[in-house]
Coordinates of C-alpha atoms in Angstrom, one line a residue:
P1104 CA 30.9 8.2 -14.0
T1105 CA 28.4 8.0 -11.7
I1106 CA 26.0 10.1 -13.3
E1107 CA 26.6 8.3 -16.8
R1108 CA 26.1 5.1 -15.0
F1109 CA 22.6 6.0 -13.4
K1110 CA 21.4 8.4 -15.9
P1111 CA 19.9 5.6 -18.4
G1112 CA 17.8 3.8 -15.7
V1113 CA 16.6 7.3 -14.0
G1114 CA 15.8 8.7 -17.4
R1115 CA 13.5 5.6 -18.2
L1116 CA 12.0 5.7 -14.8
Q1117 CA 11.3 9.3 -15.0
E1118 CA 9.3 8.6 -18.4
S1119 CA 7.3 6.2 -17.0
L1120 CA 6.9 7.5 -13.5
G1121 CA 3.1 7.3 -13.7
K1122 CA 3.1 3.5 -14.2
V1123 CA 5.6 2.8 -11.5
L1124 CA 4.2 5.0 -8.5
S1125 CA 1.6 3.5 -6.0
G1126 CA -0.3 5.0 -3.1
S1127 CA 0.3 8.6 -1.8
A1128 CA 3.4 8.9 -4.1
E1129 CA 1.2 8.3 -7.0
S1130 CA -1.6 10.7 -5.5
R1131 CA 0.9 13.2 -5.0
F1132 CA 2.6 13.1 -8.4
N1133 CA -0.8 13.1 -10.3
A1134 CA -2.1 16.1 -8.1
E1135 CA 1.2 17.9 -9.0
L1136 CA 0.7 17.2 -12.6
A1137 CA -2.9 18.5 -12.5
R1138 CA -1.7 21.6 -10.6
L1139 CA 1.2 22.5 -13.0
G1140 CA -1.1 21.7 -16.1
E1141 CA -3.9 24.2 -14.9
A1142 CA -0.9 26.7 -14.3
G1143 CA -0.4 26.5 -18.2
L1144 CA 2.9 24.7 -18.0
P1145 CA 3.6 22.2 -21.0
R1146 CA 3.2 18.4 -20.2
P1147 CA 7.0 17.7 -20.4
I1148 CA 7.8 20.3 -17.9
T1149 CA 4.9 19.6 -15.6
K1150 CA 6.3 15.8 -15.6
Q1151 CA 9.8 16.7 -14.8
I1152 CA 8.7 19.2 -11.9
A1153 CA 6.4 16.6 -10.5
A1154 CA 9.1 13.9 -10.7
L1155 CA 11.5 16.2 -8.4
A1156 CA 9.5 14.9 -5.2
V1157 CA 10.7 11.3 -5.8
M1158 CA 14.0 11.9 -7.6
T1159 CA 16.1 10.8 -4.6
Q1160 CA 14.3 7.4 -4.5
L1161 CA 14.6 7.0 -8.3
L1162 CA 18.4 7.1 -7.6
E1163 CA 18.6 4.7 -4.9
I1164 CA 16.1 2.3 -7.0
V1165 CA 18.5 2.6 -9.9
K1166 CA 21.3 2.0 -7.5
L1167 CA 19.8 -1.1 -5.9
A1168 CA 18.9 -2.2 -9.6
D1169 CA 22.3 -2.0 -10.9
E1170 CA 24.0 -3.7 -8.0
R1171 CA 21.9 -6.8 -8.3
G1172 CA 21.4 -6.9 -12.0
L1173 CA 17.8 -6.1 -12.1
D1174 CA 15.5 -4.2 -14.2
P1175 CA 15.0 -0.7 -12.6
W1176 CA 11.6 -0.7 -13.7
D1177 CA 10.7 -3.9 -11.6
V1178 CA 12.4 -2.6 -8.6
A1179 CA 10.7 0.8 -9.0
R1180 CA 7.3 -1.0 -8.9
A1181 CA 8.2 -2.9 -5.7
H1182 CA 9.8 0.0 -4.0
F1183 CA 6.6 2.2 -4.7
E1184 CA 4.4 -0.6 -3.8
L1185 CA 6.1 -1.4 -0.6
G1186 CA 6.4 2.2 0.4
A1187 CA 2.5 2.4 -0.1
R1188 CA 1.6 -1.0 1.7
L1189 CA 4.0 -0.1 4.7
R1190 CA 2.8 3.6 4.9
L1191 CA 6.3 4.7 4.3
D1192 CA 5.2 7.3 2.1
W1193 CA 3.0 8.7 4.8
I1194 CA 5.8 8.9 6.9
R1195 CA 8.3 10.5 4.4
E1196 CA 5.5 13.3 3.6
R1197 CA 5.4 14.1 7.3
I1198 CA 9.0 14.3 7.7
E1199 CA 9.2 16.5 4.4
G1200 CA 6.7 18.8 5.9
L1201 CA 8.6 19.4 9.1
E1202 CA 9.3 23.0 9.7
T1203 CA 12.7 23.8 10.4
D1204 CA 13.6 26.9 12.4
N1205 CA 17.1 26.4 12.8
Y1206 CA 20.3 24.2 11.5
W1207 CA 19.6 21.5 14.0
Q1208 CA 16.2 21.0 13.1
A1209 CA 17.2 20.9 9.5
L1210 CA 19.8 18.2 10.3
A1211 CA 17.4 16.2 12.4
R1212 CA 14.8 16.1 9.3
G1213 CA 17.7 15.3 6.9
Q1214 CA 18.7 12.5 9.3
L1215 CA 15.2 11.2 9.6
L1216 CA 14.7 11.1 5.9
E1217 CA 18.0 9.2 5.6
T1218 CA 17.1 6.6 8.4
L1219 CA 13.7 6.2 6.3
T1220 CA 15.5 5.7 2.8
R1221 CA 18.1 3.0 4.4
E1222 CA 15.2 1.2 6.2
H1223 CA 13.0 1.2 3.1
R1224 CA 16.1 0.1 1.1
D1225 CA 16.8 -2.7 3.7
V1226 CA 13.0 -4.0 3.4
L1227 CA 13.5 -3.6 -0.5
L1228 CA 16.6 -5.6 -0.4
A1229 CA 14.6 -8.3 1.5
V1230 CA 12.2 -8.7 -1.0
V1231 CA 14.7 -8.8 -3.7
V1232 CA 16.6 -11.8 -2.0
T1233 CA 13.1 -13.4 -1.4
A1234 CA 12.8 -12.9 -5.3
G1235 CA 16.0 -14.9 -5.9
G1236 CA 16.0 -13.6 -9.6
G1237 CA 12.4 -14.2 -9.8
D1238 CA 9.1 -11.9 -10.1
L1239 CA 9.6 -9.1 -7.7
K1240 CA 5.6 -8.9 -7.6
E1241 CA 5.3 -12.3 -6.3
A1242 CA 8.1 -11.8 -3.9
L1243 CA 6.6 -8.8 -2.5
A1244 CA 3.3 -10.5 -1.7
K1245 CA 5.5 -13.6 -0.3
W1246 CA 7.4 -11.1 2.1
L1247 CA 4.4 -9.1 3.2
A1248 CA 2.7 -12.3 4.1
A1249 CA 5.5 -13.6 6.1
A1250 CA 6.0 -10.1 7.9
S1251 CA 2.4 -9.6 8.4
D1252 CA 2.4 -9.7 12.2
R1253 CA 5.2 -7.1 12.3
I1254 CA 3.5 -5.3 9.9
A1255 CA 0.4 -5.1 11.8
R1256 CA 2.2 -4.0 15.0
V1257 CA 4.0 -1.0 12.9
Q1258 CA 0.6 -0.2 11.3
N1259 CA -1.0 0.2 14.9
V1260 CA 1.8 2.7 15.9
L1261 CA 1.3 4.7 12.6
D1262 CA -2.5 4.7 13.6
D1263 CA -1.7 5.8 16.8
M1264 CA 0.5 8.7 15.5
R1265 CA -2.0 9.7 12.8
G1266 CA -4.9 9.9 15.5
T1267 CA -2.7 12.0 17.6
G1268 CA -1.6 14.5 14.8
G1269 CA 1.9 13.0 15.3
A1270 CA 4.0 14.8 12.6
D1271 CA 6.7 16.5 15.2
F1272 CA 10.4 15.5 15.2
A1273 CA 10.0 13.3 18.5
T1274 CA 7.1 11.2 17.1
L1275 CA 8.6 10.8 13.7
S1276 CA 11.9 9.8 15.3
V1277 CA 10.5 6.6 16.6
A1278 CA 8.0 5.7 13.4

């Protein structure tokens, strides 16, 4: 039942992924499309492979849209724009790039990804609540403006991390 419930929304998003992505998620997707296309793979296959990098996010998006009775496409646009604006994409890329030498490091990396996913969803939910059934794009702009001081503080921390090459387990655990 779960697969059948989310399959149409995920399929729709996967088909129009180039139109809903923002920021580095969009850049990574387009770069992967180009790389796979240059390798000679057919376009439909390149799109499916490139979509794998965001597939778990698509599931979260469709689940939230389903829970709130919203269009998954609108939720996806807000999700990826939020990820780009808050630099959650950068954090996700750093976490996914962590090398794991043992079980405990792999477990820690998984926990970091779960925490990031949960935090991203919580902020997206705040945007959805702000929208109150209205336009998510407007609600996102309103939420970003209202949270601008907190966002600036987080951006400063991320800038510090970027400046020191902070992409290890300890640093990312406080991101």
